[in-house]
Short mmCIF file of C-alpha atoms and ligand atoms in Angstrom, two decimals:
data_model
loop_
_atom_site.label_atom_id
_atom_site.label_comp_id
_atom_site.label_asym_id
_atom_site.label_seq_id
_atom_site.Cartn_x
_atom_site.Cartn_y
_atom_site.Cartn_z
CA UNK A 1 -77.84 -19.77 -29.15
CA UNK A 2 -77.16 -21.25 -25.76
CA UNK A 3 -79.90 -22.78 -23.87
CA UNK A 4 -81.28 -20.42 -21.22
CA UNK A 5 -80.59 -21.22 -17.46
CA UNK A 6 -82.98 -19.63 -15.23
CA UNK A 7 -82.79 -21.72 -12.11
CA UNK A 8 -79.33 -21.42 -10.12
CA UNK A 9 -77.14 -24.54 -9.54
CA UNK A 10 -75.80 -23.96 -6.41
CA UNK A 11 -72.70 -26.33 -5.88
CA UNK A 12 -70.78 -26.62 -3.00
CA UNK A 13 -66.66 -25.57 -3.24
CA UNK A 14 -64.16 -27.61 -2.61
CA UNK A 15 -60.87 -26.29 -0.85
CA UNK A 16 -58.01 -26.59 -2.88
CA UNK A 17 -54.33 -27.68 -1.30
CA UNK A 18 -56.52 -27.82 2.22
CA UNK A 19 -53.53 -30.31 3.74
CA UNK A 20 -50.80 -27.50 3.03
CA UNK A 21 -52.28 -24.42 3.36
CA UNK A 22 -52.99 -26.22 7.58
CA UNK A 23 -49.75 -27.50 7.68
CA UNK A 24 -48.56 -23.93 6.30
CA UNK A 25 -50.69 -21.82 8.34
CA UNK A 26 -49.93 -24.03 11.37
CA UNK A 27 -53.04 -22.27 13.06
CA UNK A 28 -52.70 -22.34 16.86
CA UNK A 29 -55.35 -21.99 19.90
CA UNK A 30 -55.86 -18.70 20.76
CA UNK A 31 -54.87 -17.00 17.34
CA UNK A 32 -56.81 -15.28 15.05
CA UNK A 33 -56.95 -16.22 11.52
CA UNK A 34 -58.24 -13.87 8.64
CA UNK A 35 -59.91 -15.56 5.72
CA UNK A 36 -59.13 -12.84 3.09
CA UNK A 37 -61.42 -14.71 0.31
CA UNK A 38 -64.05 -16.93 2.66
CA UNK A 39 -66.64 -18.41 -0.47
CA UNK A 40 -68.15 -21.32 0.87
CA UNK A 41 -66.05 -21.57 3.88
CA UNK A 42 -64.48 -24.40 2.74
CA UNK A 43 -60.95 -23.91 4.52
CA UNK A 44 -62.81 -21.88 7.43
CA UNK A 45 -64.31 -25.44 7.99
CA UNK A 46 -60.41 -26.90 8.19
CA UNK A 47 -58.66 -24.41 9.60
CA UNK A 48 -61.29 -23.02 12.77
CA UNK A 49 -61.19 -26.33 14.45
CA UNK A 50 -57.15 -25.76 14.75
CA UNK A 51 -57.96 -23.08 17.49
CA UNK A 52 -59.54 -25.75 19.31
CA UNK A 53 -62.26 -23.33 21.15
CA UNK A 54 -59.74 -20.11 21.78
CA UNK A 55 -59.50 -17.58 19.19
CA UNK A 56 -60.97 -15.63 16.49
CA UNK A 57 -61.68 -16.52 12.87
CA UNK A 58 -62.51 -13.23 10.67
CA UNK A 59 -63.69 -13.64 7.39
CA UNK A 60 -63.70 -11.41 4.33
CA UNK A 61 -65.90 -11.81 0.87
CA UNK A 62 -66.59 -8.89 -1.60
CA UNK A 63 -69.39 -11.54 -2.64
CA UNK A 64 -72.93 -10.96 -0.52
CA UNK A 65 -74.45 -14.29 -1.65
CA UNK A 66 -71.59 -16.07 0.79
CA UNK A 67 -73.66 -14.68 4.09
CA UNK A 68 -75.32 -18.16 4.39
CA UNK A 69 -72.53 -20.27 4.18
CA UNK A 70 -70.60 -17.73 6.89
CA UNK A 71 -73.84 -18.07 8.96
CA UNK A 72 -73.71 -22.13 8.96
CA UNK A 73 -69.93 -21.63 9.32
CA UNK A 74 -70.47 -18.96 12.27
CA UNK A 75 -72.63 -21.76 14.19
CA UNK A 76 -70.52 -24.40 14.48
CA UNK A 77 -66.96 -22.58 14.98
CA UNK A 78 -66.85 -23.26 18.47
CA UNK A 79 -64.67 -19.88 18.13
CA UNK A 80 -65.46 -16.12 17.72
CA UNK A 81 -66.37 -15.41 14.34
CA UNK A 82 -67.08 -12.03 12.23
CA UNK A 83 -68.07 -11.44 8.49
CA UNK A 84 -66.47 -8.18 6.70
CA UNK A 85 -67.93 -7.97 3.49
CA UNK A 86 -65.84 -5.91 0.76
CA UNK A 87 -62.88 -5.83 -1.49
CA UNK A 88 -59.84 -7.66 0.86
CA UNK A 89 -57.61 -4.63 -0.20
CA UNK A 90 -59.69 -2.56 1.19
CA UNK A 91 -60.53 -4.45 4.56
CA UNK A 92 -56.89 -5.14 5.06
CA UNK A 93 -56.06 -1.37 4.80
CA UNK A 94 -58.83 -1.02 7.73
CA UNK A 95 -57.97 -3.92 9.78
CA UNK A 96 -54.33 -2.28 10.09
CA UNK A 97 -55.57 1.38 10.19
CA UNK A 98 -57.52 -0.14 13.27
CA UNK A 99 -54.76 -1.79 14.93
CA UNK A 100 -56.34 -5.39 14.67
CA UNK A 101 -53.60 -8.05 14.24
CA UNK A 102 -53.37 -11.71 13.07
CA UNK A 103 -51.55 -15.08 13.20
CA UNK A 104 -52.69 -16.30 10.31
CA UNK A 105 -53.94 -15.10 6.84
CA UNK A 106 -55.50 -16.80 4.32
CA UNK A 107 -55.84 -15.65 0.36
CA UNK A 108 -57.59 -18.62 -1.80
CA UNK A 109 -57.99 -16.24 -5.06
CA UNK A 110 -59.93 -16.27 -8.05
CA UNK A 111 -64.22 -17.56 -7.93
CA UNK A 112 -65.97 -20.17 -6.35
CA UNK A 113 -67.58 -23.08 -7.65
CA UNK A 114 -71.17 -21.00 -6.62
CA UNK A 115 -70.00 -18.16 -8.50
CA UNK A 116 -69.19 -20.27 -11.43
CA UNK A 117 -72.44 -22.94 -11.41
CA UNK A 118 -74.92 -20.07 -10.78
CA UNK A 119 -75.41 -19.06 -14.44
CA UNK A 120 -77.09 -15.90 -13.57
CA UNK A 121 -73.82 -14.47 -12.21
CA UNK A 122 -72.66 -14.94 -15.90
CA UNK A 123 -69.39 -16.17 -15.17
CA UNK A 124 -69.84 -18.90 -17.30
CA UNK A 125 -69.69 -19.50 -20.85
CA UNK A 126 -71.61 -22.93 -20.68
CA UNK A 127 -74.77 -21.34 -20.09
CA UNK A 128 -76.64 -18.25 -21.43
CA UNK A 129 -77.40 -15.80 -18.82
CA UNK A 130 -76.33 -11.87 -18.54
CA UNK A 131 -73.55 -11.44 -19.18
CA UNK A 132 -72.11 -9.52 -15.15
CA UNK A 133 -69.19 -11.51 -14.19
CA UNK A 134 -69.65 -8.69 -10.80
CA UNK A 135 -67.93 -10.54 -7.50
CA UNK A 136 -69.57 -8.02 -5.76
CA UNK A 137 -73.09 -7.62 -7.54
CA UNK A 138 -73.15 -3.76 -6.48
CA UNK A 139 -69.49 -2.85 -8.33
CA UNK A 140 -70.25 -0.14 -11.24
CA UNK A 141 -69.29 -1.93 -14.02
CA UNK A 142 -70.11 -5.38 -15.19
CA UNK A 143 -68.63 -7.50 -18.22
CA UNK A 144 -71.68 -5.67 -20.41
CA UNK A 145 -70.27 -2.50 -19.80
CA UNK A 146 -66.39 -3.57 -20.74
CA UNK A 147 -67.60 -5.49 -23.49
CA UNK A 148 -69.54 -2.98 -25.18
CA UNK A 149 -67.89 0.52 -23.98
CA UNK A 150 -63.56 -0.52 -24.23
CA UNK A 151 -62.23 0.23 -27.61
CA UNK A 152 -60.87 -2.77 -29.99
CA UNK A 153 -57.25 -1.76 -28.35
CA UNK A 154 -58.25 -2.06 -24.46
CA UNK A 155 -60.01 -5.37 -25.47
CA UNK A 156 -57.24 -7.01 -27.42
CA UNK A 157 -54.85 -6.14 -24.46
CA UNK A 158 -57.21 -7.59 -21.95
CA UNK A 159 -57.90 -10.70 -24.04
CA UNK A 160 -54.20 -11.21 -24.42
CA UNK A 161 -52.77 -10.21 -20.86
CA UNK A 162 -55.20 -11.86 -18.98
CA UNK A 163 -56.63 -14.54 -21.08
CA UNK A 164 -52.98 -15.36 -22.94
CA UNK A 165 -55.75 -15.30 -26.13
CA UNK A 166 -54.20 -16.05 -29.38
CA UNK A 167 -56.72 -14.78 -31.49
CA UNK A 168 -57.05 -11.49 -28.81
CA UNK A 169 -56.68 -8.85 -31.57
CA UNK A 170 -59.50 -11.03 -34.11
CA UNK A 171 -61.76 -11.73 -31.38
CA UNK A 172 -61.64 -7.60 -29.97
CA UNK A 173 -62.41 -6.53 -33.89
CA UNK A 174 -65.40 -9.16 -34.27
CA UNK A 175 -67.03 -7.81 -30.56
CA UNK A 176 -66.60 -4.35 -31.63
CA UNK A 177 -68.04 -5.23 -35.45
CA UNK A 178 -70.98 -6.89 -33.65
CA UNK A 179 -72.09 -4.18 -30.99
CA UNK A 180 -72.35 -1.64 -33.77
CA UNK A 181 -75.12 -3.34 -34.74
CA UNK A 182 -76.53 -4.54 -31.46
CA UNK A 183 -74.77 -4.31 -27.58
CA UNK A 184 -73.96 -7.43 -26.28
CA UNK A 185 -76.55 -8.11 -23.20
CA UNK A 186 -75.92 -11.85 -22.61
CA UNK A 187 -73.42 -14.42 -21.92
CA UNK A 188 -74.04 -16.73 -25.12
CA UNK A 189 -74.28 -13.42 -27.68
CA UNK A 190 -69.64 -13.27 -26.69
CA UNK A 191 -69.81 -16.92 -26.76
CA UNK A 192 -71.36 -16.74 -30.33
CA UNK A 193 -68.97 -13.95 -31.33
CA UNK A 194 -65.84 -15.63 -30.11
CA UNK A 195 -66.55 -18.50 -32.55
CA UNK A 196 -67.26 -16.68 -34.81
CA UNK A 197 -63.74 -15.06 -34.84
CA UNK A 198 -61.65 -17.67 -34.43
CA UNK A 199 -60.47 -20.16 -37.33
CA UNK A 200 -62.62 -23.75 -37.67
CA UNK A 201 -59.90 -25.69 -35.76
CA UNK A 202 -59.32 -23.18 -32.95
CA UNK A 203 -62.92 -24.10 -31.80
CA UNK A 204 -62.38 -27.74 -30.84
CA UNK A 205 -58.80 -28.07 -29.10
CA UNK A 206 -57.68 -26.76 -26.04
CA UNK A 207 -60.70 -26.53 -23.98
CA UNK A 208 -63.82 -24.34 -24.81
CA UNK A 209 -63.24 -21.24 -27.60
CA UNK A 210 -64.31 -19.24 -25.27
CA UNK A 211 -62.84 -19.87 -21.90
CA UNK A 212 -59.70 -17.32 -21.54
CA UNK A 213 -61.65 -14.46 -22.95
CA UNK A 214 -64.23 -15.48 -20.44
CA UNK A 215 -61.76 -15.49 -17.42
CA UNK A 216 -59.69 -12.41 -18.96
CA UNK A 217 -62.98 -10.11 -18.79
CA UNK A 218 -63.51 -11.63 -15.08
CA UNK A 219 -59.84 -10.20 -14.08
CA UNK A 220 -60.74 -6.96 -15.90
CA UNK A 221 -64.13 -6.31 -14.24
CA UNK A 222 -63.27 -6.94 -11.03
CA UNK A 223 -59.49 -5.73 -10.70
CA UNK A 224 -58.84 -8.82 -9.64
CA UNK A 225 -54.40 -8.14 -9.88
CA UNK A 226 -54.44 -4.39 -8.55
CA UNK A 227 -56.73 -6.08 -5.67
CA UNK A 228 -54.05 -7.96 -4.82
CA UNK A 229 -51.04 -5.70 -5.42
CA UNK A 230 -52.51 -3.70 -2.57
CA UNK A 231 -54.00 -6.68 -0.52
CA UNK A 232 -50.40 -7.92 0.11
CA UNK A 233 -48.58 -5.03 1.88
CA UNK A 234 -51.58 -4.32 3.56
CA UNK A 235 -51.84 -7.75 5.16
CA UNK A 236 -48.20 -7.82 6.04
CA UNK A 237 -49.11 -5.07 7.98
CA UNK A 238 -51.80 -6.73 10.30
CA UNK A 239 -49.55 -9.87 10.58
CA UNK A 240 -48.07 -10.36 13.68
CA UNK A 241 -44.05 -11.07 14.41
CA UNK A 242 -44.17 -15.34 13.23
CA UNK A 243 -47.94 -15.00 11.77
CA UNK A 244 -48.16 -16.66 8.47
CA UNK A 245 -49.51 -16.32 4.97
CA UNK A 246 -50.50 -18.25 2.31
CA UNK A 247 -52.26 -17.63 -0.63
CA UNK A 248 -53.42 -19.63 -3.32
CA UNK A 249 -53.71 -18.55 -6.88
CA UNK A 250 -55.22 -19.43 -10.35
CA UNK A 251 -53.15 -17.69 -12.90
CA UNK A 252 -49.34 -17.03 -13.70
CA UNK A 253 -50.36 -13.00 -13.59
CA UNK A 254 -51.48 -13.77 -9.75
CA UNK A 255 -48.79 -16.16 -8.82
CA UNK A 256 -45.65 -13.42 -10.31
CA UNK A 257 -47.62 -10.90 -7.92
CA UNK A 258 -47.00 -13.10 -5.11
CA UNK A 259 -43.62 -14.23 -5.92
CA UNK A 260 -42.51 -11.39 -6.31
CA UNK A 261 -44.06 -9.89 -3.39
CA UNK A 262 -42.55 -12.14 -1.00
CA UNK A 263 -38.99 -11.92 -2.54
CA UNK A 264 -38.86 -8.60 -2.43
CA UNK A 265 -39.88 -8.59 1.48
CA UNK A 266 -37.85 -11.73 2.10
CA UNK A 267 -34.84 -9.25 0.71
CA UNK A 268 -35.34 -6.53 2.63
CA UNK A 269 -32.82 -3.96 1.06
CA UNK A 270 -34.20 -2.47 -2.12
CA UNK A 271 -31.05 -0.65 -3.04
CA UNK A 272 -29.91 -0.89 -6.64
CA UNK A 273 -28.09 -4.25 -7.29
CA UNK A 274 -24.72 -1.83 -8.55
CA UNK A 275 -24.28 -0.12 -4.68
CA UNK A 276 -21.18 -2.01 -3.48
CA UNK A 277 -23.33 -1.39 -0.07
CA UNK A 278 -26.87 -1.20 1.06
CA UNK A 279 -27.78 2.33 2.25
CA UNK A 280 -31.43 1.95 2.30
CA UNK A 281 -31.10 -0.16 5.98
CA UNK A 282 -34.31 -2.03 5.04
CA UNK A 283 -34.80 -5.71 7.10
CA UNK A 284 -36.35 -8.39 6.04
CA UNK A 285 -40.13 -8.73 6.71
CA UNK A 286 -40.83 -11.59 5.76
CA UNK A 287 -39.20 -15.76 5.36
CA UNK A 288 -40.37 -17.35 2.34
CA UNK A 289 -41.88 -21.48 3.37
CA UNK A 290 -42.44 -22.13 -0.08
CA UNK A 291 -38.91 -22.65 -2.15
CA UNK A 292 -41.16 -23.09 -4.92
CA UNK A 293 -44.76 -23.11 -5.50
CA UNK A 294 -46.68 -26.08 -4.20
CA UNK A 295 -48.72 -27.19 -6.96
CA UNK A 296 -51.82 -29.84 -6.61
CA UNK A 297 -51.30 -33.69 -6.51
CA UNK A 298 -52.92 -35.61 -9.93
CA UNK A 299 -55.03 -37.54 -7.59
CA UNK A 300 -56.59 -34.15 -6.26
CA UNK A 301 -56.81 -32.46 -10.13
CA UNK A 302 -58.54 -35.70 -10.94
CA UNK A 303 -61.49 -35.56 -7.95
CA UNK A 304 -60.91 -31.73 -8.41
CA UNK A 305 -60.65 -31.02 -12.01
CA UNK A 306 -60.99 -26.74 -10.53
CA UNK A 307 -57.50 -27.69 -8.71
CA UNK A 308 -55.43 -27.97 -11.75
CA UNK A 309 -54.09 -24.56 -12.46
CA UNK A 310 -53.49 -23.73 -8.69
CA UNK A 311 -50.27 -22.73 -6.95
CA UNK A 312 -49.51 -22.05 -3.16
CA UNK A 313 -47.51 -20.13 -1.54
CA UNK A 314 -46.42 -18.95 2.01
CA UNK A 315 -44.42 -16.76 3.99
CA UNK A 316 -44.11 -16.08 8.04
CA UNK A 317 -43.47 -12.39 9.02
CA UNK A 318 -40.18 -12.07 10.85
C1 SAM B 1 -61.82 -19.49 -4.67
S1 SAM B 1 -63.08 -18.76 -3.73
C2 SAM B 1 -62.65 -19.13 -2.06
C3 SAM B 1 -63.15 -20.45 -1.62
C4 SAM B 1 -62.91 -20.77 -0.14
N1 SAM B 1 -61.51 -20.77 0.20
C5 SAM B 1 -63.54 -22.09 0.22
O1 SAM B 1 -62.81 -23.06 0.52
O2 SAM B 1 -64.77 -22.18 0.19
C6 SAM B 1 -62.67 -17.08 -3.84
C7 SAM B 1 -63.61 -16.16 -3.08
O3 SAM B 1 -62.91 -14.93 -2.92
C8 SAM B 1 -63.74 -13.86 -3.18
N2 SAM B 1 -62.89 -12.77 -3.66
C9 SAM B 1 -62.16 -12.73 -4.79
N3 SAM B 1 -61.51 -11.57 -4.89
C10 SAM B 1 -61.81 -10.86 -3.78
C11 SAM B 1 -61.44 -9.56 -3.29
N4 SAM B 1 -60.64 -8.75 -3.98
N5 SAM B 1 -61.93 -9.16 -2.10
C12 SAM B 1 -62.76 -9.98 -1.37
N6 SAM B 1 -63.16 -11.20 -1.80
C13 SAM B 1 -62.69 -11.63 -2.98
C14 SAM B 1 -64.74 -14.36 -4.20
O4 SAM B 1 -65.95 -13.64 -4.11
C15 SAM B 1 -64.89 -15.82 -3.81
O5 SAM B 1 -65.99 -16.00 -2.94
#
């Protein structure tokens, strides 16, 4: 067994890709800016002084436990400031429903270095602690729930789609073997099973045994790709005419979302590749700034290990 954590390690985040996501957002006095995933406020901090004393600077967690770092944010702006706590999907469908536009948008996906060092979240499989994985602590269903209610099938898929596990279908058998005899409550009881699934010399290369299942049940539990399916359009919605956005993601599931996304908007006509004509009349919303994703500099992976998986990209609405 895992030691127990009880105390929280709070550690402060550190902005990935700040330089280009300000050169890419190009944030202007006067505008207003919408932080879709705010955390520690770690690119509020770079990208509020741009408006220079004019402007607004909204920002968005489905995470309560970021209030304090939005209220130390909030004082020093210089700049009108708001907190909307909930899912960005969500938000974004209300912020256009309500008519309120931006310049500038802001998606830095995935969890925070807090969410991560505070074991009792139980995002991590370095330390045992209940095993929640929750973003947003008052969602219905934790990790618990998915580990010990999906059936071996909908937790081999998850291991492999999200988590890209080899040993998905093993590991899914071995959790559902184990909670017949006991559910799984705790963060180090999956850690346990995983290894014990998993042949000898899977267990020491490639990082920890454990860490894709780990970040494949924190996709699952918090719908972290059908978030963002419906984030995007809704976004592109509140963006004004030349407002950018630019998100920043964490996995190849995320980034093909993205990609996607803006190539189909960058396209505009959605008409079957065999019409010798377009007939659907569709324009192009938006103008792709990233030919191809901007990925982090070795010098930042190595003073940011967190960086190393991340990918930007950015678009301006035309
Ligand atoms: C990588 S952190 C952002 C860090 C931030 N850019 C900074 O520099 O401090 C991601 C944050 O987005 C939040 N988040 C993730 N998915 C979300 C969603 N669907 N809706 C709202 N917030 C979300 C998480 O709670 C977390 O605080």
């Amino acid at each position: 067994m895992l030691p127990s954590v009880l105390q929280p390690n709070a550690t402060d985040h550190v902005p990935v890709l700040a330089d280009e996501v300000r050169r890419l957002l190009d944030v202007h006095p006067g505008e207003t800016v919408i932080d879709a995933t705010f955390g520690a406020g770690g690119h509020a901090a770079l990208l509020a002084p741009d408006l220079q004393g004019q402007g607004k600077y909204v920002a968005v967690d489905r995470d309560p436990s970021v209030r304090p770092y939005f209220e130390s944010f909030r004082r020093g702006a210089g700049v009108q400031t708001r907190f909307l706590r909930g899912d960005f999907a969500d938000v974004f469908e209300r912020l256009a429903d309500n008519g309120l536009r931006a310049d500038a948008i802001l998606f830095d996906l995935g969890v925070s270095s807090m969410q991560l060092d505070r074991p009792e979240r139980g995002f991590s499989y370095a330390s045992d602690a209940p095993l929640d994985m929750r973003m947003d602590p008052s969602a219905d269903h934790s990790a618990r729930d998915l580990v010990n209610e999906a059936s071996e099938r909908e937790l081999t898929d998850i291991f492999r789609g999200y988590g890209e596990e080899r040993y998905a279908r093993q590991i899914a058998k071995a959790v559902v073997r184990r909670r017949k005899q006991q559910p799984f409550e705790r963060t180090g009881e999956l850690v346990e099973t995983i290894k014990g699934a998993i042949p000898t010399p899977a267990r020491f290369g490639d990082g920890h045994p454990a860490r894709r299942v780990f970040q494949a049940l924190r996709i699952a539990v918090n719908d972290e790709l059908e978030a963002l399916e419906h984030a995007l359009p809704a976004a592109l919605d509140t963006l004004h005419p030349g407002g950018r956005i630019a998100v920043i993601s964490f996995h190849s599931l995320e980034d093909r979302i993205v990609k996607r996304f803006f190539q189909r908007e960058a396209r505009g006509c959605t008409c079957p590749p065999e019409f010798p004509v377009c007939v659907c009349g569709r324009e192009p919303t938006l103008r792709v700034l990233t030919k191809k994703a901007i990925r982090p500099t070795a010098e930042e992976v190595a003073a940011n290990p967190r960086a190393g998986s991340a990918r930007l990209r950015a678009a301006t609405k035309t």
